[in-house]
Coordinates of N, CA and C in Angstrom, one line a residue:
I114 N 0.9 -1.2 0.0 CA 0.0 0.0 0.0 C 0.9 1.2 0.0
E115 N 0.6 2.1 -0.9 CA 1.5 3.3 -1.2 C 1.6 4.2 0.1
G116 N 0.5 4.5 0.8 CA 0.5 5.3 2.0 C 1.4 4.7 3.1
N117 N 1.3 3.4 3.2 CA 2.1 2.7 4.3 C 3.6 2.8 3.9
E118 N 3.9 2.6 2.6 CA 5.3 2.7 2.2 C 5.9 4.0 2.4
I119 N 5.2 5.1 2.2 CA 5.6 6.4 2.4 C 5.9 6.6 3.9
A120 N 4.9 6.2 4.7 CA 5.0 6.3 6.2 C 6.3 5.5 6.7
D121 N 6.5 4.3 6.1 CA 7.6 3.5 6.5 C 8.9 4.2 6.2
T122 N 9.0 4.8 5.0 CA 10.2 5.5 4.5 C 10.5 6.7 5.4
L123 N 9.4 7.5 5.7 CA 9.6 8.6 6.6 C 10.0 8.2 8.0
A124 N 9.5 7.1 8.6 CA 9.8 6.6 9.9 C 11.3 6.2 9.9
R125 N 11.7 5.4 8.9 CA 13.1 5.0 8.8 C 14.1 6.2 8.7
D126 N 13.7 7.2 7.9 CA 14.5 8.4 7.8 C 14.6 9.1 9.1
G127 N 13.5 9.2 9.8 CA 13.5 9.9 11.1 C 14.3 9.2 12.2
A128 N 14.2 7.9 12.1 CA 14.9 7.0 13.1 C 16.4 7.1 12.9
S129 N 16.8 7.3 11.6 CA 18.3 7.3 11.3 C 19.0 8.6 11.6
R130 N 18.2 9.6 11.9 CA 18.8 10.9 12.2 C 19.1 11.2 13.6
Y131 N 20.0 12.0 14.0 CA 20.3 12.4 15.3 C 19.2 13.3 15.8
F132 N 18.7 13.2 17.1 CA 17.7 14.0 17.6 C 18.2 15.4 17.8
T133 N 17.4 16.4 17.4 CA 17.7 17.8 17.7 C 16.5 18.4 18.4
G134 N 16.7 19.0 19.5 CA 15.7 19.5 20.3 C 16.1 19.7 21.7
P135 N 15.2 20.0 22.6 CA 15.6 20.1 24.0 C 16.1 18.8 24.6
E136 N 17.1 18.9 25.3 CA 17.7 17.8 26.0 C 17.3 17.8 27.5
P137 N 17.3 16.7 28.2 CA 17.5 15.4 27.6 C 16.2 14.9 26.9
F138 N 16.4 14.1 26.0 CA 15.3 13.5 25.2 C 14.9 12.2 25.9
C139 N 13.6 12.0 26.0 CA 13.1 10.7 26.6 C 11.9 10.3 25.8
G140 N 11.8 9.2 25.3 CA 10.8 8.7 24.4 C 9.5 8.3 25.1
I141 N 9.1 9.0 26.1 CA 7.8 8.7 26.8 C 7.0 10.0 26.9
S142 N 5.7 9.8 27.1 CA 4.9 11.0 27.2 C 5.1 11.7 28.5
S143 N 4.8 13.0 28.6 CA 4.9 13.7 29.8 C 4.0 13.2 30.9
T144 N 2.8 12.7 30.5 CA 1.8 12.2 31.4 C 2.4 11.0 32.1
L145 N 3.0 10.1 31.3 CA 3.6 8.9 31.9 C 4.8 9.2 32.8
A146 N 5.6 10.2 32.5 CA 6.7 10.6 33.3 C 6.1 11.2 34.6
K147 N 5.1 12.1 34.6 CA 4.6 12.7 35.8 C 3.9 11.6 36.7
T148 N 3.3 10.6 36.1 CA 2.6 9.5 36.9 C 3.7 8.7 37.5
A149 N 4.8 8.4 36.8 CA 5.9 7.6 37.4 C 6.5 8.4 38.6
I150 N 6.8 9.7 38.4 CA 7.4 10.5 39.5 C 6.4 10.6 40.7
F151 N 5.1 10.8 40.4 CA 4.2 10.8 41.5 C 4.1 9.5 42.3
E152 N 4.1 8.4 41.6 CA 4.1 7.1 42.3 C 5.3 6.9 43.1
W153 N 6.5 7.3 42.5 CA 7.7 7.1 43.2 C 7.7 8.0 44.5
L154 N 7.2 9.2 44.4 CA 7.1 10.1 45.5 C 6.2 9.5 46.6
I155 N 5.1 9.0 46.2 CA 4.2 8.3 47.2 C 4.9 7.2 47.9
D156 N 5.6 6.3 47.1 CA 6.3 5.2 47.7 C 7.4 5.6 48.6
Q157 N 8.1 6.7 48.3 CA 9.2 7.1 49.2 C 8.6 7.8 50.4
S158 N 7.5 8.5 50.3 CA 6.9 9.1 51.4 C 6.3 8.1 52.4
S159 N 5.8 7.0 51.8 CA 5.2 5.9 52.6 C 6.4 5.2 53.4
I160 N 7.5 5.0 52.7 CA 8.6 4.3 53.4 C 9.1 5.2 54.5
Y161 N 9.2 6.5 54.3 CA 9.6 7.4 55.4 C 8.6 7.4 56.5
W162 N 7.3 7.5 56.2 CA 6.3 7.5 57.2 C 6.3 6.3 58.1
N163 N 6.5 5.1 57.4 CA 6.5 3.9 58.2 C 7.7 3.7 59.0
R164 N 8.8 4.3 58.7 CA 10.0 4.2 59.5 C 10.1 5.3 60.6
L165 N 9.3 6.3 60.5 CA 9.3 7.4 61.4 C 9.0 6.9 62.8
Q166 N 9.9 7.3 63.8 CA 9.7 7.0 65.2 C 9.0 8.0 66.0
L167 N 8.7 9.1 65.4 CA 8.0 10.2 66.0 C 6.5 10.2 65.6
A168 N 5.8 11.2 66.1 CA 4.4 11.5 65.6 C 3.5 10.3 65.9
E169 N 3.6 9.8 67.1 CA 2.8 8.6 67.5 C 1.3 8.8 67.3
H170 N 0.8 9.9 67.8 CA -0.6 10.2 67.6 C -1.0 10.2 66.1
S171 N -0.3 11.0 65.4 CA -0.6 11.1 63.9 C -0.5 9.8 63.2
R172 N 0.4 9.0 63.6 CA 0.6 7.7 62.9 C -0.6 6.7 63.3
L173 N -1.2 6.9 64.4 CA -2.3 6.1 64.8 C -3.5 6.5 64.0
F174 N -3.7 7.7 63.8 CA -4.9 8.2 63.0 C -4.7 8.2 61.5
I175 N -3.4 8.3 61.1 CA -3.1 8.4 59.7 C -2.0 7.3 59.5
P176 N -2.4 6.0 59.4 CA -1.4 4.9 59.4 C -0.6 4.9 58.1
N177 N -1.2 5.4 57.0 CA -0.5 5.4 55.7 C -1.0 6.6 54.9
I178 N -0.2 6.8 53.8 CA -0.5 7.9 52.9 C -1.6 7.5 52.0
L179 N -2.7 8.3 52.0 CA -3.8 8.0 51.1 C -4.1 9.2 50.2
T180 N -3.9 8.9 48.9 CA -4.1 10.0 47.9 C -5.5 10.5 47.9
K181 N -6.5 9.6 48.2 CA -7.9 9.9 48.2 C -8.1 11.0 49.3
R182 N -7.5 10.8 50.5 CA -7.6 11.7 51.6 C -7.0 13.1 51.2
T183 N -5.9 13.0 50.5 CA -5.3 14.3 50.1 C -6.2 15.1 49.2
R184 N -6.8 14.4 48.2 CA -7.8 15.0 47.3 C -8.9 15.6 48.1
E185 N -9.4 14.9 49.1 CA -10.5 15.4 49.9 C -10.1 16.7 50.6
L186 N -8.9 16.7 51.2 CA -8.5 17.8 52.0 C -8.3 19.0 51.1
V187 N -7.7 18.8 49.9 CA -7.5 19.9 49.0 C -8.8 20.6 48.6
G188 N -9.9 19.9 48.6 CA -11.2 20.4 48.3 C -11.9 21.1 49.4
M189 N -11.3 21.1 50.6 CA -12.0 21.6 51.8 C -11.6 23.1 52.1
S190 N -12.3 23.7 52.9 CA -12.0 25.1 53.3 C -10.8 25.0 54.3
V191 N -10.1 26.1 54.4 CA -8.9 26.2 55.3 C -9.3 25.9 56.7
Q192 N -10.4 26.4 57.1 CA -10.9 26.2 58.5 C -11.1 24.7 58.8
K193 N -11.8 24.0 57.9 CA -12.0 22.6 58.1 C -10.6 21.8 58.1
V194 N -9.7 22.1 57.2 CA -8.4 21.5 57.2 C -7.7 21.8 58.5
R195 N -7.8 23.0 59.0 CA -7.1 23.4 60.2 C -7.6 22.5 61.4
V196 N -8.9 22.4 61.6 CA -9.5 21.7 62.7 C -9.1 20.2 62.5
L197 N -9.3 19.6 61.4 CA -9.1 18.2 61.1 C -7.6 17.9 61.4
T198 N -6.7 18.7 60.8 CA -5.3 18.5 61.0 C -4.9 18.6 62.5
A199 N -5.4 19.5 63.2 CA -5.1 19.7 64.6 C -5.5 18.4 65.4
F200 N -6.7 17.9 65.2 CA -7.1 16.7 66.0 C -6.5 15.4 65.5
L201 N -6.3 15.2 64.2 CA -5.8 14.0 63.7 C -4.3 13.9 63.9
T202 N -3.6 15.0 64.2 CA -2.2 15.0 64.5 C -1.9 15.2 66.0
G203 N -3.0 15.4 66.8 CA -2.8 15.6 68.2 C -2.3 16.9 68.7
H204 N -2.4 17.9 67.8 CA -2.0 19.3 68.1 C -3.2 20.2 68.3
A205 N -4.3 19.7 68.8 CA -5.5 20.5 69.0 C -5.4 21.3 70.3
R206 N -6.2 22.3 70.3 CA -6.2 23.2 71.6 C -7.1 22.4 72.6
V207 N -6.5 21.4 73.2 CA -7.1 20.6 74.3 C -6.4 20.9 75.6
Q208 N -7.0 20.5 76.7 CA -6.5 20.8 78.0 C -5.1 20.3 78.2
S209 N -4.8 19.1 77.8 CA -3.5 18.5 78.1 C -2.4 19.2 77.3
H210 N -2.7 19.6 76.1 CA -1.7 20.3 75.3 C -1.5 21.8 75.8
L211 N -2.6 22.4 76.2 CA -2.5 23.8 76.7 C -1.9 23.8 78.1
Q212 N -2.1 22.7 78.9 CA -1.4 22.7 80.2 C 0.1 22.5 80.0
R213 N 0.5 21.7 79.0 CA 2.0 21.5 78.8 C 2.6 22.8 78.3
M214 N 1.8 23.7 77.7 CA 2.3 25.0 77.2 C 2.1 26.1 78.3
R215 N 1.6 25.6 79.5 CA 1.4 26.5 80.6 C 0.4 27.6 80.4
I216 N -0.6 27.3 79.5 CA -1.7 28.2 79.2 C -2.9 27.9 80.1
R217 N -3.1 26.6 80.5 CA -4.1 26.1 81.4 C -3.5 25.4 82.6
S218 N -4.2 25.5 83.7 CA -3.7 24.9 84.9 C -4.1 23.4 85.1
S219 N -5.1 23.0 84.4 CA -5.6 21.6 84.5 C -5.7 20.9 83.1
D220 N -5.5 19.6 83.2 CA -5.7 18.8 81.9 C -7.0 18.0 81.9
A221 N -7.8 18.3 82.9 CA -9.1 17.5 82.9 C -10.0 17.9 81.8
C222 N -10.7 16.9 81.3 CA -11.7 17.0 80.2 C -12.8 18.0 80.6
R223 N -13.0 19.0 79.8 CA -14.1 19.9 80.0 C -15.5 19.4 79.7
I224 N -15.6 18.2 79.2 CA -16.8 17.6 78.8 C -17.3 16.5 79.9
C225 N -16.4 15.6 80.2 CA -16.7 14.5 81.1 C -16.2 14.8 82.5
F226 N -15.2 15.6 82.7 CA -14.6 16.0 83.9 C -13.9 14.8 84.6
V227 N -13.6 13.8 83.9 CA -13.0 12.6 84.5 C -11.6 12.3 84.0
E228 N -11.5 12.2 82.7 CA -10.2 11.8 82.1 C -9.4 13.0 81.7
E229 N -8.2 12.8 81.3 CA -7.3 13.8 80.7 C -7.9 14.2 79.3
E230 N -8.0 15.5 79.1 CA -8.5 15.9 77.8 C -7.4 16.0 76.7
T231 N -7.4 15.0 75.9 CA -6.5 14.9 74.7 C -7.3 14.9 73.5
A232 N -6.7 15.1 72.3 CA -7.4 14.9 71.1 C -8.0 13.5 70.9
M233 N -7.2 12.5 71.3 CA -7.6 11.1 71.2 C -8.8 10.9 72.1
H234 N -8.8 11.4 73.3 CA -9.9 11.2 74.3 C -11.2 11.8 73.7
L235 N -11.1 13.0 73.1 CA -12.3 13.6 72.5 C -12.8 12.8 71.3
L236 N -11.9 12.5 70.4 CA -12.2 11.7 69.2 C -12.7 10.3 69.5
C237 N -12.1 9.6 70.4 CA -12.4 8.2 70.6 C -13.1 7.8 71.8
Y238 N -12.8 8.3 73.0 CA -13.2 7.7 74.2 C -14.1 8.4 75.2
C239 N -14.2 9.7 75.0 CA -14.9 10.5 76.0 C -16.4 10.0 76.1
R240 N -16.8 9.5 77.2 CA -18.1 8.8 77.4 C -19.2 9.9 77.2
A241 N -18.9 11.1 77.6 CA -20.0 12.1 77.5 C -20.3 12.5 76.0
L242 N -19.4 12.0 75.1 CA -19.6 12.3 73.7 C -20.1 11.1 72.8
E243 N -20.4 10.0 73.5 CA -20.8 8.8 72.8 C -22.0 9.0 71.9
A244 N -23.0 9.7 72.3 CA -24.2 9.9 71.5 C -23.9 10.8 70.3
R245 N -23.1 11.8 70.4 CA -22.7 12.6 69.3 C -21.8 11.8 68.3
R246 N -20.9 11.1 68.9 CA -20.0 10.2 68.1 C -20.8 9.2 67.3
Y247 N -21.8 8.6 67.9 CA -22.7 7.7 67.2 C -23.5 8.4 66.1
K248 N -24.0 9.6 66.4 CA -24.8 10.3 65.4 C -24.0 10.7 64.2
H249 N -22.7 11.2 64.4 CA -21.9 11.7 63.3 C -21.1 10.6 62.6
L250 N -20.6 9.6 63.5 CA -19.6 8.7 63.0 C -20.1 7.2 63.0
G251 N -21.3 7.0 63.5 CA -21.8 5.7 63.5 C -21.4 4.7 64.6
C252 N -20.6 5.2 65.6 CA -20.1 4.3 66.6 C -19.9 5.2 67.9
G253 N -20.3 4.7 69.0 CA -20.1 5.4 70.3 C -18.7 5.6 70.8
T254 N -17.9 4.5 70.7 CA -16.5 4.6 71.0 C -15.7 4.1 69.8
M255 N -14.6 4.6 69.6 CA -13.8 4.3 68.4 C -12.3 4.1 68.7
R256 N -11.7 3.4 67.8 CA -10.2 3.3 67.9 C -9.6 4.3 66.9
P257 N -8.4 4.8 67.1 CA -7.8 5.7 66.1 C -7.9 5.2 64.7
T258 N -7.6 3.9 64.5 CA -7.6 3.3 63.1 C -8.9 3.3 62.5
D259 N -10.0 3.4 63.3 CA -11.4 3.5 62.7 C -11.5 4.8 61.9
F260 N -10.8 5.8 62.1 CA -10.9 7.1 61.5 C -10.4 7.1 60.0
V261 N -9.6 6.0 59.7 CA -9.2 5.9 58.3 C -10.3 5.7 57.3
R262 N -11.4 5.0 57.8 CA -12.5 4.8 56.9 C -13.6 5.8 57.1
Q263 N -13.5 6.8 58.0 CA -14.5 7.8 58.2 C -14.3 8.9 57.1
D264 N -15.5 9.4 56.7 CA -15.5 10.6 55.8 C -15.0 11.8 56.6
L265 N -14.1 12.6 56.0 CA -13.6 13.7 56.7 C -14.6 14.8 57.1
N266 N -15.6 14.9 56.3 CA -16.7 15.9 56.6 C -17.5 15.4 57.9
D267 N -17.7 14.1 58.0 CA -18.3 13.5 59.2 C -17.5 13.8 60.4
I268 N -16.2 13.6 60.3 CA -15.3 13.8 61.4 C -15.4 15.3 61.8
Y269 N -15.3 16.2 60.8 CA -15.4 17.6 61.1 C -16.7 18.0 61.7
N270 N -17.8 17.4 61.2 CA -19.1 17.7 61.8 C -19.2 17.2 63.3
F271 N -18.6 16.1 63.5 CA -18.6 15.6 64.9 C -17.8 16.6 65.8
L272 N -16.6 17.0 65.4 CA -15.8 18.0 66.1 C -16.6 19.3 66.3
K273 N -17.2 19.7 65.3 CA -18.0 21.0 65.3 C -19.1 20.9 66.3
S274 N -19.6 19.7 66.5 CA -20.8 19.6 67.5 C -20.3 19.7 68.9
I275 N -19.0 19.7 69.2 CA -18.5 19.8 70.6 C -18.3 21.2 70.9
S276 N -19.0 21.7 71.9 CA -19.0 23.2 72.2 C -17.5 23.7 72.5
I277 N -16.7 22.9 73.2 CA -15.3 23.5 73.4 C -14.5 23.6 72.1
V278 N -14.8 22.7 71.2 CA -14.1 22.8 69.9 C -14.6 24.0 69.1
R279 N -15.9 24.2 69.1 CA -16.5 25.4 68.4 C -15.9 26.6 69.0
D280 N -15.8 26.7 70.4 CA -15.3 27.9 71.0 C -13.8 28.1 70.7
E281 N -13.0 27.1 70.9 CA -11.6 27.2 70.6 C -11.2 27.6 69.2
Y282 N -12.0 27.1 68.3 CA -11.7 27.4 66.8 C -12.7 28.3 66.2
S283 N -13.5 29.0 67.0 CA -14.5 30.0 66.5 C -15.3 29.4 65.3
L284 N -15.9 28.2 65.5 CA -16.7 27.6 64.4 C -18.1 28.0 64.5
E285 N -18.8 28.1 63.4 CA -20.2 28.5 63.5 C -21.1 27.4 62.9

């Protein structure tokens, strides 16, 4: 077929010539290159995260890197991301944290008045919040790893339903 012969001739001619253009030349599409780099970055970040000896609270609530979660967070307001990040990493404005910074004199939970008020206590174990936790998250008490499967908006709405969180973060 004459069209194929012309195409073959042009392909042979092009393959026999030295490449001229921007260096370095790589015979793959930019999309494939970006995807490969992104996957490598996720793999390296996961290896680092899994070897990390610090951030115990964060690693309990965020046991691995989830690109789906990243996309969810990118689509949220700054206020939502701030509150979720504070609680899921354990750096929320809670009594135990504020007491360590010498801002508060007591670390007692302002909701149940029994346990130490930590981000984990409020998210998972505070008995006075069981009904709200059940309403928003579907379970009265939870383990940190249960939050991996929870919708971030549900977690935020649960936190927003707690008066001390609303007050500390000026949520409406």
